[in-house]
Amino acid sequence: MAALNSSPEETTTGKKVLYLTFDDGPTIITNDLLDVLKQCNVKATFFVVGKEICGREDLLKRIYKEGHSIGLHTFSHNFKKIYKSDDIFVKEMLDDQKKVKEITGLNTNLIRFPGGSSKHLDSEMLEKLHKNNLKVYDWNASIEDGVNPHLSVDKLVNNSKKYKHRNDQIILLMHCNSNNTNTIKALPQIVNYYRSNGYAIKPITDKTPEYHYSFRK
């Protein structure tokens, strides 16, 4: 896995950093999730799916207006389609980018591979992404709510404490599908745990160093 390096700000403050990230939205639970983030006074990063935005433009606008960062998670989230070729994958991201910009005015370049980049990213693909000014962000911790959205709140919280590699900068994978209601319930405990352990909680920005898995062989 590629190293997750510190940004200048993080280096000078010496703080540990947690990035809360939510994949697959916006959905019918996004408003409730945003309410909890507001109550916790934290900003997160939403890797959104283009087709999910249609009819939920107001949710995307709320994410943006409340200061959360927005990333791209392809337009269709159809694994058979998006991973058919590198060019199709890039187009999916650019179509998603266009949709986000139409609604918010934001031209985001943050992307996350559905399922992670480990089986799909090589030097040629990375070059194509960089030519389109796209930056890749995987994760080094997960609450596993994508694998099993019905895990108990306690299990989700416990999973959030299990990180791989460096523990001073954690990118935590979570989801906001319609069945991720327990994720919302677990979020305050996750925030409190990391705050009590000295972590600053920040959204990913284009100044955040890329973080992606090692290239496929």
Coordinates of N, CA and C in Angstrom, one line a residue, residues 22 31 33 39 43 45 57 85 90-91 100 105 133 136 140 175 189:
F22 N -17.7 8.5 3.6 CA -18.9 7.8 3.4 C -19.1 7.6 1.9
N31 N -29.8 12.7 5.0 CA -30.2 13.9 5.8 C -30.0 13.5 7.3
L33 N -27.8 11.4 8.5 CA -26.4 11.3 8.7 C -25.8 12.7 8.8
Q39 N -24.4 17.7 14.7 CA -24.5 17.6 16.1 C -23.1 17.3 16.7
K43 N -16.7 17.6 10.1 CA -16.9 17.5 8.6 C -16.4 16.2 8.1
T45 N -16.2 13.4 4.4 CA -16.1 13.3 2.9 C -17.0 12.3 2.4
E57 N -30.9 16.0 -5.6 CA -30.0 17.1 -5.8 C -29.9 18.0 -4.5
S85 N -12.9 -1.5 -18.8 CA -11.7 -0.9 -19.3 C -11.3 0.3 -18.5
V90 N -12.5 5.9 -16.3 CA -12.2 7.3 -16.2 C -13.4 8.1 -16.6
K91 N -14.1 7.7 -17.7 CA -15.3 8.4 -18.2 C -16.4 8.4 -17.1
V100 N -21.8 16.5 -10.4 CA -21.6 17.3 -9.1 C -21.4 18.8 -9.4
G105 N -21.5 23.5 -8.4 CA -20.5 24.4 -8.9 C -19.1 23.9 -8.5
N133 N -6.4 15.0 -13.7 CA -6.4 15.7 -12.4 C -7.2 15.0 -11.4
V136 N -6.6 9.6 -6.1 CA -7.2 8.4 -5.5 C -7.1 8.3 -4.0
N140 N -7.6 3.0 5.2 CA -6.8 2.1 6.1 C -7.5 1.6 7.3
H175 N -20.4 3.8 5.0 CA -21.3 3.8 3.9 C -22.6 4.5 4.3
Q189 N -20.3 7.7 18.8 CA -19.3 7.0 19.5 C -18.0 6.9 18.9

